[in-house]
XYZ file of C-alpha atoms in Angstrom:
141
model
C 25.532 7.446 -5.673
C 26.490 5.784 -8.712
C 30.325 6.059 -7.668
C 29.818 3.917 -4.782
C 30.872 0.875 -6.870
C 31.802 -1.504 -3.974
C 28.757 -0.972 -1.912
C 27.203 -4.219 -0.991
C 24.464 -2.984 1.585
C 22.248 -0.104 1.338
C 19.855 0.028 4.453
C 17.904 3.366 4.598
C 14.811 1.919 5.887
C 12.201 3.822 8.228
C 13.760 7.106 7.462
C 12.051 10.168 5.873
C 12.817 9.857 2.251
C 10.679 10.555 -0.526
C 10.766 10.575 -4.435
C 11.733 8.372 -7.014
C 14.195 5.515 -6.355
C 17.329 6.656 -7.964
C 18.253 5.228 -11.090
C 21.902 5.131 -10.155
C 21.344 2.255 -7.903
C 20.883 -0.072 -11.052
C 24.630 0.808 -11.618
C 26.116 -0.613 -8.577
C 27.243 -4.250 -9.553
C 28.368 -5.115 -6.146
C 24.850 -4.266 -4.346
C 23.620 -7.543 -2.510
C 21.023 -6.056 -0.195
C 18.752 -2.955 -0.800
C 16.470 -1.755 1.987
C 14.039 1.288 1.582
C 11.221 0.071 3.227
C 8.805 2.033 5.614
C 9.667 5.687 4.769
C 8.027 7.775 7.339
C 7.613 11.014 5.002
C 4.262 11.844 3.866
C 4.904 11.157 0.195
C 7.506 8.103 0.569
C 9.075 6.614 -2.307
C 7.041 6.778 -5.162
C 6.918 6.029 -8.850
C 7.925 2.959 -11.118
C 9.680 0.224 -9.577
C 13.426 -0.180 -11.095
C 14.168 -3.512 -12.936
C 17.367 -3.746 -11.106
C 18.129 -5.778 -14.317
C 22.051 -4.942 -14.128
C 22.720 -5.936 -10.406
C 23.829 -9.536 -10.565
C 24.495 -9.919 -6.976
C 21.267 -8.190 -5.572
C 19.681 -11.027 -3.616
C 17.587 -9.048 -1.156
C 15.268 -6.017 -1.940
C 13.020 -4.404 0.667
C 10.937 -1.503 -0.628
C 7.692 -2.420 1.276
C 5.518 0.193 2.744
C 6.050 3.010 0.300
C 3.860 4.252 -2.722
C 5.612 2.511 -5.732
C 3.212 1.979 -8.552
C 2.760 0.435 -11.938
C 3.838 -2.895 -12.921
C 6.765 -5.141 -11.869
C 9.371 -4.699 -14.788
C 9.357 -7.951 -17.034
C 13.109 -7.736 -16.621
C 13.125 -7.349 -12.845
C 16.606 -8.830 -11.298
C 17.406 -10.340 -14.873
C 20.806 -10.687 -14.002
C 20.765 -12.471 -10.767
C 21.747 -16.114 -10.545
C 18.427 -17.584 -10.725
C 19.660 -20.768 -8.175
C 20.284 -18.169 -5.457
C 17.919 -17.633 -2.422
C 16.164 -14.462 -3.310
C 14.153 -12.287 -0.681
C 11.878 -9.555 -2.040
C 9.516 -7.391 0.010
C 7.346 -5.049 -2.086
C 4.474 -5.255 0.170
C 2.003 -2.366 0.880
C 2.860 -0.414 -2.184
C 0.651 0.211 -5.327
C 2.113 -2.175 -7.883
C -0.375 -3.452 -10.247
C -0.869 -6.068 -13.111
C 0.518 -9.494 -13.497
C 3.295 -10.915 -11.685
C 5.942 -11.243 -14.622
C 6.412 -14.887 -15.847
C 10.375 -14.280 -16.066
C 10.337 -14.675 -12.106
C 9.415 -18.276 -12.683
C 12.994 -18.965 -13.559
C 13.923 -18.512 -9.896
C 14.255 -21.666 -7.972
C 14.348 -20.187 -4.706
C 12.365 -16.902 -4.361
C 10.250 -15.445 -1.382
C 8.474 -12.557 -2.659
C 6.044 -10.246 -0.398
C 3.280 -8.611 -2.590
C 0.591 -8.271 -0.118
C -1.092 -5.100 -0.180
C -0.684 -4.239 -3.694
C -3.142 -4.458 -6.733
C -1.637 -7.364 -8.288
C -4.270 -8.927 -10.536
C -2.704 -12.184 -11.939
C -0.271 -14.685 -11.168
C 0.060 -17.231 -13.739
C -0.549 -21.181 -13.038
C 3.213 -21.889 -14.088
C 4.054 -20.334 -10.807
C 1.877 -23.035 -8.865
C 4.908 -25.782 -9.795
C 7.550 -23.601 -7.819
C 7.756 -25.595 -4.601
C 10.875 -23.918 -3.482
C 9.375 -20.502 -3.463
C 8.152 -18.880 -0.313
C 9.870 -21.613 1.556
C 7.603 -24.187 0.178
C 4.440 -22.108 0.699
C 3.479 -22.398 -3.075
C 2.383 -26.083 -3.241
C -0.972 -25.492 -5.012
C -2.662 -23.007 -7.098
C -6.578 -22.501 -7.487
C -6.262 -20.830 -10.938
């Protein structure tokens, strides 16, 4: 998998994959879209969410409807241009903890975290008026 250096899109949604997300995906510098959502196997994709911190072109990540657990890594999508339109679906996993403050650097981020165990969203995110297509307009912190 790590040798597919020119791969831009990997769409394996709604299959019967299970296990950890292969760390080799973090070595694919050309990867722009990753869709592993809605696996139909009993165990689904599980384990920690990879940071994808070395994937500068990754603007679409869909891994919803699996069994990912633990926190969102603080360096999640670190090397992606913060002015790009970014769409992330991590819904219906078992991710927990706070949304990392490092994500506040993105000016246009659409992130779906519904159905997880996220317990903190810092008030600084309340100023991100281009997030979620303008849906983040006020917060009741």
